[in-house]
mmCIF file of C-alpha atoms and ligand atoms in Angstrom:
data_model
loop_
_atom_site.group_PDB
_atom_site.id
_atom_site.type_symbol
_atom_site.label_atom_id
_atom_site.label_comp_id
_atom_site.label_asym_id
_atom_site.label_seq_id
_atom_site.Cartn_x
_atom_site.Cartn_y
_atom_site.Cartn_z
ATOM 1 C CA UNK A 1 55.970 26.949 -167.181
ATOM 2 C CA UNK A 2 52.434 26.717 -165.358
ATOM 3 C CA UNK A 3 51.181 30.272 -163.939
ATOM 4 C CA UNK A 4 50.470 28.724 -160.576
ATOM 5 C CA UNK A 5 54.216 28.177 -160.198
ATOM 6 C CA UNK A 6 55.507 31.684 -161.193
ATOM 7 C CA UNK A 7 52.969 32.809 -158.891
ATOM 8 C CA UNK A 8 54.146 31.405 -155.894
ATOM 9 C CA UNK A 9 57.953 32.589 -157.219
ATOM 10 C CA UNK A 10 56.375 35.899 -157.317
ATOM 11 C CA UNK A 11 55.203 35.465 -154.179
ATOM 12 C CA UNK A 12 57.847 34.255 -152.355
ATOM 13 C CA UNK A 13 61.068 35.529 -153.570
ATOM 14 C CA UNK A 14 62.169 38.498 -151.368
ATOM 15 C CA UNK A 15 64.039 40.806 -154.037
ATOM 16 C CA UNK A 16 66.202 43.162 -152.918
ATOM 17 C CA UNK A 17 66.431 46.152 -155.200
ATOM 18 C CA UNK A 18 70.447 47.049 -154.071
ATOM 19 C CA UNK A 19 72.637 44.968 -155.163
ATOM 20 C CA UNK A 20 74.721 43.341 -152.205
ATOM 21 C CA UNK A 21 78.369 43.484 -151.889
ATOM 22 C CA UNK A 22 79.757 40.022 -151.363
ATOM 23 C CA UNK A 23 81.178 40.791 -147.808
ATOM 24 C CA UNK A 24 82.829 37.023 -146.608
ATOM 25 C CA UNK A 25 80.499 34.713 -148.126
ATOM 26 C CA UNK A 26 77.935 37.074 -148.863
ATOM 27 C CA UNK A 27 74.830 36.408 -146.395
ATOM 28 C CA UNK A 28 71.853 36.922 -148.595
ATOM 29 C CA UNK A 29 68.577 35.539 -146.804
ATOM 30 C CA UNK A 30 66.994 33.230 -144.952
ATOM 31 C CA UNK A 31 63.630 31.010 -144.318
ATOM 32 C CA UNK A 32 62.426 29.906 -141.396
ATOM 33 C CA UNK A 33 60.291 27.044 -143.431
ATOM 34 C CA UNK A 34 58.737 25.271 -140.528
ATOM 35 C CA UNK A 35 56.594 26.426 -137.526
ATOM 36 C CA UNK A 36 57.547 22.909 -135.609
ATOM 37 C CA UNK A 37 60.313 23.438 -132.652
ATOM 38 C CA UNK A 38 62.752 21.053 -131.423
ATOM 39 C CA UNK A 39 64.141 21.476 -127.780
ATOM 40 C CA UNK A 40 67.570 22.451 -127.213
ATOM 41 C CA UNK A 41 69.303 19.194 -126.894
ATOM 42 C CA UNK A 42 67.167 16.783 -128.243
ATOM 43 C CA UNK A 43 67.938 14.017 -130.298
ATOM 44 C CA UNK A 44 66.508 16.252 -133.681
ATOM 45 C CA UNK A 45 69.226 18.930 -132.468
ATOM 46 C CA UNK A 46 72.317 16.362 -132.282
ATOM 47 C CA UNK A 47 71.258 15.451 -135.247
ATOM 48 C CA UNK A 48 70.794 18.983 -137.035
ATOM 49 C CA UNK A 49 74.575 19.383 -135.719
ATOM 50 C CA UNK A 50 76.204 16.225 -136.692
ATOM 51 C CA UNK A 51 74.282 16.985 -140.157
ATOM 52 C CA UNK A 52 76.206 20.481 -140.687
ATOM 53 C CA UNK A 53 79.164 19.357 -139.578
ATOM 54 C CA UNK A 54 79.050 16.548 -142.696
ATOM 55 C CA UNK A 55 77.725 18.419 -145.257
ATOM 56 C CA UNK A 56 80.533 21.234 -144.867
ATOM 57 C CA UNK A 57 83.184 18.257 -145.658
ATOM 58 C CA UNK A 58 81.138 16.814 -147.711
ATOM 59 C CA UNK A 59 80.283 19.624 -150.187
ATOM 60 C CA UNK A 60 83.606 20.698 -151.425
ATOM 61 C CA UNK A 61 84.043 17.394 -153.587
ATOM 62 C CA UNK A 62 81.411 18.317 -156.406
ATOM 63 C CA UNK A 63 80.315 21.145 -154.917
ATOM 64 C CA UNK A 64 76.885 19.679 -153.844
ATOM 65 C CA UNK A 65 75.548 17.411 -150.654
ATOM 66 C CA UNK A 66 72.904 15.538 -149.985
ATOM 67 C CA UNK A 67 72.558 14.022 -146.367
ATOM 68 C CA UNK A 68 70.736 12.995 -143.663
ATOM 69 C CA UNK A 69 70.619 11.955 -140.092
ATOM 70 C CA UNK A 70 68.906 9.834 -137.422
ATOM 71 C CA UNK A 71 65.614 8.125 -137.135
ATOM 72 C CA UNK A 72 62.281 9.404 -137.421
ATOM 73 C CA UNK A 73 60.752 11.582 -135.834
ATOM 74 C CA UNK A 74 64.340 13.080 -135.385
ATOM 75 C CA UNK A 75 65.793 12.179 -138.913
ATOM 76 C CA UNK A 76 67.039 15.529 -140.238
ATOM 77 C CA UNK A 77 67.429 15.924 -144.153
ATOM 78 C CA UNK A 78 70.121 18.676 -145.517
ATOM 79 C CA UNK A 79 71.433 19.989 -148.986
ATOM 80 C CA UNK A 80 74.000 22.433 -149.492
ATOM 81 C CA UNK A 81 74.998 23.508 -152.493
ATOM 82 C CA UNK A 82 78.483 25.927 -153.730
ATOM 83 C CA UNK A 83 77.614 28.178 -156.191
ATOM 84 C CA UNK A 84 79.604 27.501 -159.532
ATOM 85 C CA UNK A 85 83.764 28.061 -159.506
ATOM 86 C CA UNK A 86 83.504 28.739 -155.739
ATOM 87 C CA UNK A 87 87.038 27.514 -154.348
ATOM 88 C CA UNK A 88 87.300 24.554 -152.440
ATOM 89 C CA UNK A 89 88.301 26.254 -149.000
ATOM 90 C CA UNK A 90 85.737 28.937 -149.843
ATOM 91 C CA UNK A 91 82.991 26.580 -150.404
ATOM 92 C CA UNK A 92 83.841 24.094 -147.303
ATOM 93 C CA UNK A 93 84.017 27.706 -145.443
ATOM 94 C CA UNK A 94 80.333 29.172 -146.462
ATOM 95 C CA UNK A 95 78.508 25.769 -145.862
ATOM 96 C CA UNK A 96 80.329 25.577 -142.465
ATOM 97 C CA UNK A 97 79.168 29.251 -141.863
ATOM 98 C CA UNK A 98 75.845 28.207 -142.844
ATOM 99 C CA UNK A 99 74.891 25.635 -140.674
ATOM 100 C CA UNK A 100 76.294 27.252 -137.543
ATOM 101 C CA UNK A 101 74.555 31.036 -138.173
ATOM 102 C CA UNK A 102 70.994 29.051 -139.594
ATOM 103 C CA UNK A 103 70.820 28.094 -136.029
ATOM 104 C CA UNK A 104 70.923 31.629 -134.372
ATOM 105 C CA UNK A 105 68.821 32.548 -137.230
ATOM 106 C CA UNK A 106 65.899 30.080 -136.986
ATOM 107 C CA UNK A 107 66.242 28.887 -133.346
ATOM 108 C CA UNK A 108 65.422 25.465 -132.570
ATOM 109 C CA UNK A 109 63.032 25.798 -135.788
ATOM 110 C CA UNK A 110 62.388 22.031 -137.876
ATOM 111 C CA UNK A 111 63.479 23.512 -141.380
ATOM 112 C CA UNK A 112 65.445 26.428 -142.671
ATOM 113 C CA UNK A 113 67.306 27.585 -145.634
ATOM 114 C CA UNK A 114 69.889 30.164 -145.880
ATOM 115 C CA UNK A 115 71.272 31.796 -148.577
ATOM 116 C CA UNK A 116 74.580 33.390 -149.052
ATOM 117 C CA UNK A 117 76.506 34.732 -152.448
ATOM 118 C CA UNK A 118 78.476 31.467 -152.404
ATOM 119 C CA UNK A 119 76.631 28.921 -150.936
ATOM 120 C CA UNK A 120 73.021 27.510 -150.170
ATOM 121 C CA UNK A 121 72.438 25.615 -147.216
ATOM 122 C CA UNK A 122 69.220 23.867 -146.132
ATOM 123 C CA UNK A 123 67.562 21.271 -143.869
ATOM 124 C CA UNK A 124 64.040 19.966 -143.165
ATOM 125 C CA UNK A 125 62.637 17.572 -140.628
ATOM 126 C CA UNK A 126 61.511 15.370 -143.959
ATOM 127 C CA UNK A 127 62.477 14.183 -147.297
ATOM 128 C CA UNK A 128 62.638 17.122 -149.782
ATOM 129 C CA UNK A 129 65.545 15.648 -152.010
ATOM 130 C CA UNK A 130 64.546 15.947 -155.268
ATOM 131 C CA UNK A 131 61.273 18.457 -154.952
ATOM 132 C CA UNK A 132 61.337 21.647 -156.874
ATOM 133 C CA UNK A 133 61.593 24.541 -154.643
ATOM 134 C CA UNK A 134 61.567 27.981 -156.048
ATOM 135 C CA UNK A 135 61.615 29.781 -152.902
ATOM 136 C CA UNK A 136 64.841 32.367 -152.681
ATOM 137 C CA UNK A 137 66.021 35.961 -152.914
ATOM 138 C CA UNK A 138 67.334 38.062 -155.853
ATOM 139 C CA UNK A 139 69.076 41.171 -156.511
ATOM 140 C CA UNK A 140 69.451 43.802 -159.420
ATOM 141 C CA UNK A 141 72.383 45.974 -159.915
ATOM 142 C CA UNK A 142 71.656 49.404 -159.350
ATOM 143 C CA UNK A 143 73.604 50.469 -162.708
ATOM 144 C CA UNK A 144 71.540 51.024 -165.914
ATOM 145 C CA UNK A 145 72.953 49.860 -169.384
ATOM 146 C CA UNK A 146 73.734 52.386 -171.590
ATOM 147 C CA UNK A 147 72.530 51.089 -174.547
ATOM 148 C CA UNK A 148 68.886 49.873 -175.971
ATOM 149 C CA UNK A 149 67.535 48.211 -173.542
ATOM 150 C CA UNK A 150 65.539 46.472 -176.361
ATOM 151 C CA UNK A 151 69.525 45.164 -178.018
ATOM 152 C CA UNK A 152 70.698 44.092 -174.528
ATOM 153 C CA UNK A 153 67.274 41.984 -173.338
ATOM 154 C CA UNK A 154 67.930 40.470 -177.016
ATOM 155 C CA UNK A 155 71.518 39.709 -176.016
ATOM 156 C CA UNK A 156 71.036 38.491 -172.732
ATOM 157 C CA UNK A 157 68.288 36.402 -173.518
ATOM 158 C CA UNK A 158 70.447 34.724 -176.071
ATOM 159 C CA UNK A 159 72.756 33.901 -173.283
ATOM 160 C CA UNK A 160 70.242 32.455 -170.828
ATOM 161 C CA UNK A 161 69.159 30.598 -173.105
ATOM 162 C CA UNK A 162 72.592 29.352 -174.514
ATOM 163 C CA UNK A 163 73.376 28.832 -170.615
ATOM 164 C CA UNK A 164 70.018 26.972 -170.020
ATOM 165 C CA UNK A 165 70.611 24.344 -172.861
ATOM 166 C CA UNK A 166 74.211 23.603 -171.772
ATOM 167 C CA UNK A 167 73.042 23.272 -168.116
ATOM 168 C CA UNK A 168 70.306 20.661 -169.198
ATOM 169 C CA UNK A 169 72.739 19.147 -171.026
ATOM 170 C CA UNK A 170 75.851 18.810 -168.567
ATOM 171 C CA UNK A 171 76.360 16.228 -165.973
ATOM 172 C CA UNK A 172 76.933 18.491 -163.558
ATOM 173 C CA UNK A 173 73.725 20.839 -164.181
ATOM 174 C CA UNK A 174 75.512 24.166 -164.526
ATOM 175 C CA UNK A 175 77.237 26.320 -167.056
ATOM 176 C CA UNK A 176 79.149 29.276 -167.680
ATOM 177 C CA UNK A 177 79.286 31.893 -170.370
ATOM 178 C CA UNK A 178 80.013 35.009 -171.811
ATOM 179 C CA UNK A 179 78.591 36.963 -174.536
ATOM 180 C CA UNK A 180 79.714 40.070 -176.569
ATOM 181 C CA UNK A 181 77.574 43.176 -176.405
ATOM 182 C CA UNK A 182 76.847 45.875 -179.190
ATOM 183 C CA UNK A 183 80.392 48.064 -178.394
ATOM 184 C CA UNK A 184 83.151 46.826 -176.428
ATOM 185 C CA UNK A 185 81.018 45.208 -173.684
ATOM 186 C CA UNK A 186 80.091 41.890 -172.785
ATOM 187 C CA UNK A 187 77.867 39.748 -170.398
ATOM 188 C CA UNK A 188 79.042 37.299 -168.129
ATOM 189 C CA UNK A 189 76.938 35.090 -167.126
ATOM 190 C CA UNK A 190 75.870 31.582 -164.859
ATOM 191 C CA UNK A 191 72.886 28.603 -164.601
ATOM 192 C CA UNK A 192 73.298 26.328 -161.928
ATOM 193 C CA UNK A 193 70.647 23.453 -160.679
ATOM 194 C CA UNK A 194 71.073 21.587 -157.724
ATOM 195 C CA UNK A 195 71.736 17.803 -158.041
ATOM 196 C CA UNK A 196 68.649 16.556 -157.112
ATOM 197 C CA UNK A 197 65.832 17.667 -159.267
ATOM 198 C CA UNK A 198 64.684 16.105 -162.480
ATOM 199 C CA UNK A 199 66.226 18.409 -166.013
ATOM 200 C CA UNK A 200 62.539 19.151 -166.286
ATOM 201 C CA UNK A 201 62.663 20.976 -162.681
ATOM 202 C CA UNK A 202 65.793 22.258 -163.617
ATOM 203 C CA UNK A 203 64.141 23.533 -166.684
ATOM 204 C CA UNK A 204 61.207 25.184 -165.053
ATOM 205 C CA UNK A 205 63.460 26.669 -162.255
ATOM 206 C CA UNK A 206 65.822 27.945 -164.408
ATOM 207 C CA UNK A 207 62.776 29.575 -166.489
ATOM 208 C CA UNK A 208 61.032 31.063 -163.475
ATOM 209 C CA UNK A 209 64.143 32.686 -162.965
ATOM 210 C CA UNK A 210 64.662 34.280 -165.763
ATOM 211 C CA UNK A 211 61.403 35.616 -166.071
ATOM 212 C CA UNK A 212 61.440 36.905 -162.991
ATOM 213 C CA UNK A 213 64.671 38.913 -163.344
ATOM 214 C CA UNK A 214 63.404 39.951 -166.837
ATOM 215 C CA UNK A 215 60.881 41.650 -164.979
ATOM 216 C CA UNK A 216 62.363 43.240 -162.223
ATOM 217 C CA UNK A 217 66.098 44.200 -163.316
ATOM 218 C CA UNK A 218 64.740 45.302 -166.360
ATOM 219 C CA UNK A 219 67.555 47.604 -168.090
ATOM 220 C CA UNK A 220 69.708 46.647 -165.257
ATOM 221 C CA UNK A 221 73.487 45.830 -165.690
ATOM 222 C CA UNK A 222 73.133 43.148 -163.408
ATOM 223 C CA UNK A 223 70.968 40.601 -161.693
ATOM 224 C CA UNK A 224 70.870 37.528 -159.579
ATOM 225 C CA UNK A 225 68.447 34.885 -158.392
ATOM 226 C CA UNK A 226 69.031 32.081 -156.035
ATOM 227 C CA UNK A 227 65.884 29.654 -155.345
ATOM 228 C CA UNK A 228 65.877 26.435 -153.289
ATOM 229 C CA UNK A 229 66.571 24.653 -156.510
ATOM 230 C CA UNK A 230 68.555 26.541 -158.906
ATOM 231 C CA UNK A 231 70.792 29.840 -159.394
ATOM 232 C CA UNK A 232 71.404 32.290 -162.054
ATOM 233 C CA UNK A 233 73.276 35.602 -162.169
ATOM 234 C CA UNK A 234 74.649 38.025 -165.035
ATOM 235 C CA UNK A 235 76.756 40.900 -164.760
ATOM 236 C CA UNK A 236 78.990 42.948 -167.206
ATOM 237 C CA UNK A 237 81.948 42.037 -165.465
ATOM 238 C CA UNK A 238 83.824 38.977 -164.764
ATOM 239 C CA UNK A 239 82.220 38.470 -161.637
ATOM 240 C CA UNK A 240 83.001 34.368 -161.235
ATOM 241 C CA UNK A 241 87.055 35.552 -161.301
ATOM 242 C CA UNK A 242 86.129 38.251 -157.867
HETATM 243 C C1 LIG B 1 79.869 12.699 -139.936
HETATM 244 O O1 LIG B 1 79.016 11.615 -139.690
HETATM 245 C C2 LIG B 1 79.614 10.543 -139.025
HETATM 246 C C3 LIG B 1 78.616 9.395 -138.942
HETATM 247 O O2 LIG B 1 77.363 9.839 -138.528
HETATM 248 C C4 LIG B 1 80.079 10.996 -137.647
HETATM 249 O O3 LIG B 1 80.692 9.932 -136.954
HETATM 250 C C5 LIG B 1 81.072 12.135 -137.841
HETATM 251 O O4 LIG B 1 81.459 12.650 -136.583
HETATM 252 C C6 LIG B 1 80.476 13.241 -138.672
HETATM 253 N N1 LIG B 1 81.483 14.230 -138.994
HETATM 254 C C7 LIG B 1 81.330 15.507 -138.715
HETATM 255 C C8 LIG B 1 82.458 16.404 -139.111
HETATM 256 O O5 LIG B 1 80.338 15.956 -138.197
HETATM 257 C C1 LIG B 2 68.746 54.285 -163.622
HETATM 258 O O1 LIG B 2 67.590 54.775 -164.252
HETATM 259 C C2 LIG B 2 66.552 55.152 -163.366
HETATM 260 C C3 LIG B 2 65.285 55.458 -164.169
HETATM 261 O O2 LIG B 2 65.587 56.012 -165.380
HETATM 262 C C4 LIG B 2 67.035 56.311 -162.507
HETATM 263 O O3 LIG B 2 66.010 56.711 -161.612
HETATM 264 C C5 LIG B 2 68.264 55.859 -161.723
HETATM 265 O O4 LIG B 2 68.792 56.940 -160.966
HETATM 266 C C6 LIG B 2 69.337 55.328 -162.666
HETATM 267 N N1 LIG B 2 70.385 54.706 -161.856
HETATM 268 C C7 LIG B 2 71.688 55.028 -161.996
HETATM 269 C C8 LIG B 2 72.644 54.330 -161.072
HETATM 270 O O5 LIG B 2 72.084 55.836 -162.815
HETATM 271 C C1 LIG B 3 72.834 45.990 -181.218
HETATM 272 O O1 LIG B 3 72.702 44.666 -181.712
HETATM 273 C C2 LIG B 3 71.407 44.276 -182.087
HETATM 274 C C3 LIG B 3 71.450 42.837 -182.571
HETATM 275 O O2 LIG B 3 72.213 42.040 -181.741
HETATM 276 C C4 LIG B 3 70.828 45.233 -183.101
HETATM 277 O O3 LIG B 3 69.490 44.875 -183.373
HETATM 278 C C5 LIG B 3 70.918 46.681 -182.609
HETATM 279 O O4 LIG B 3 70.430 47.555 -183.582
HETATM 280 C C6 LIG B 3 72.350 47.004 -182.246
HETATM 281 N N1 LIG B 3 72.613 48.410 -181.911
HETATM 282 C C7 LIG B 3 72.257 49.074 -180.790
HETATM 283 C C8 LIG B 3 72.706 50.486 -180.681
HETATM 284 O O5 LIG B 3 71.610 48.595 -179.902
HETATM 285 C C1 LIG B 4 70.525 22.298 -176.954
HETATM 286 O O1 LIG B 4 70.714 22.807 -178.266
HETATM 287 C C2 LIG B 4 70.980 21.802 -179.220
HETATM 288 C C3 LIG B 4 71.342 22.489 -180.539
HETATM 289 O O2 LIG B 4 70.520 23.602 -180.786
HETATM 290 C C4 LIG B 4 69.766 20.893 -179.344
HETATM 291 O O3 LIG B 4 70.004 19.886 -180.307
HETATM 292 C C5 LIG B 4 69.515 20.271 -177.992
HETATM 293 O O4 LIG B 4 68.353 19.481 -178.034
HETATM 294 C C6 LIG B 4 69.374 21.327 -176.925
HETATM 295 N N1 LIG B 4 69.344 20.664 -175.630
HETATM 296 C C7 LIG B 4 68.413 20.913 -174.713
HETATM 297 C C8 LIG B 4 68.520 20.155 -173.443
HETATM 298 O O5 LIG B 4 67.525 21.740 -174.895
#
C-alpha cells in the first residue's frame, strides 16, 4: 500500500469513537463531495431522482448497482451498494432511504455519498465507476477484550487476512467468517468490495482498512470501516444474524 494513500484515509475518514446502534438502517455519515449546485428542478435534479428511484430496485438483485442518467452536463452517475447478508426488503429499503435523505442532506449539491450500517449510496455529476475511493467513516466498540491484546490482534489478523484472500478470490468480492478465540470466544467477521474496482483496489482498500482499524480500535471488541469502495467489520458476536 503507498503512504500517500493511507494518508489521505487518515485524513478523511471521520471515526467515531462510540460505537453506533443500528437504529433502522443505521445512518452513519455523509459527504457532500462537490461544491457545484444544481437548481431545484433542473434537468441534473430529474435526473438525480429518476437515478434513486432505479438503483433502490435495482440493488436488491446482487446487492450492488451501477447506473446512470441523462446527458451531459446533466448525466448523473450512482452506486449503491448492500452491505453483505442484508435482506432483500432491507436492502431495497436503505438504498431507497438513501437517495431520498442524501437530498435534504446535501441540497441541490453535484455529488454525495451517504453511509448507513446497511447500505452505501452515492452519486456524482461524472464517471467514478471503477475509481478507488477510500473516503468513509468507522467505528470501534467501546468494550475492551479481556484477554492479550497481543493473542487477539494475532487472531484477528489471521481472520482479515483469511477474509481478504477469499474476497479477492470470490466472484462476488466479499466474504464471511468466523474464528475461534483463546477461551470460549470467537470473532465474527466481514470483507466486502464494491463491484466496480479492479482486485488490486479491492486489495489496497481492504488493506487501508485494516490498518486503520488496527490503529484506532486497538484492544477493542469491535470495529467497523466503510469507505467509498469497500467495507469491513468484526465483532465478537454474530452480528450479520442481528
Ligand atoms: C427507471 O428508469 C426508467 C428509464 O429511465 C424509467 O422509465 C423508470 O421510471 C425508472 N424507475 C424508477 C422506479 O425510477
Ligand atoms: C477500556 O479500557 C480503557 C483504557 O484502559 C478504559 O479507559 C475504558 O474505560 C475501558 N472501557 C470499558 C468499556 O471498560
Ligand atoms: C492465545 O493464543 C495464542 C496463539 O493463538 C497464544 O500465543 C497465547 O499465548 C494464547 N493465550 C492467551 C492467554 O492469550
Ligand atoms: C489465497 O490463498 C491461497 C492459499 O494460501 C493462495 O494459493 C491464493 O493465491 C490466495 N489468493 C489470493 C487472491 O491472495
Amino acid at each position: 500500500m503507498s503512504s500517500s494513500k493511507f494518508t489521505s484515509l487518515l485524513y478523511l475518514l471521520s471515526f467515531v469513537l462510540l460505537f453506533k446502534a443500528a437504529f433502522g438502517y443505521g445512518y452513519l455519515h455523509h459527504i457532500c463531495s462537490s461544491t457545484e449546485k444544481f437548481t431545484t428542478n433542473d434537468p441534473f435534479d430529474t435526473n438525480l431522482r429518476d437515478l434513486a428511484g432505479n438503483l433502490s430496485n435495482a440493488t436488491p438483485a446482487n446487492g450492488f448497482a451501477l447506473d446512470s442518467r441523462g446527458q451531459s452536463p446533466y448525466q448523473v452517475y450512482g452506486l449503491a451498494l448492500c452491505l453483505v447478508n442484508v435482506p432483500k426488503e432491507d436492502c431495497w429499503g436503505c438504498v431507497s432511504n438513501a437517495g431520498q435523505d442524501i437530498l435534504n442532506r446535501c441540497p441541490n449539491t453535484k455529488g454525495a455519498t451517504i453511509w448507513y450500517v446497511k447500505c452505501l449510496f452515492k452519486y456524482r455529476n461524472e464517471n467514478f465507476f471503477g475509481q478507488l475511493d477510500l473516503n468513509g467513516v468507522g467505528s470501534c466498540s467501546p468494550n475492551n477484550v479481556s484477554e492479550s491484546i497481543i493473542s487477539f490482534n494475532e487472531n484477528r489478523n489471521n481472520l482479515w487476512s483469511q477474509l481478504a484472500n477469499e474476497t479477492l478470490g470470490s466472484q462476488n468480492l466479499y466474504a464471511v467468517g468466523s474464528s475461534e478465540l483463546n477461551g470460549s470466544s470467537k470473532l465474527y467477521g466481514f470483507t466486502q468490495c464494491t463491484k466496480d474496482i479492479s482486485r488490486a483496489d479491492c486489495g489496497v482498500c481492504l488493506d487501508s482498512s485494516f490498518r486503520y482499524i488496527s490503529e484506532n480500535c486497538n484492544g477493542k471488541q469491535g470495529g467497523s470501516i466503510s469507505t467509498g469502495s469497500c467495507s469491513i467489520r468484526y465483532e465478537m458476536y454474530e452480528f450479520l444474524n442481528n
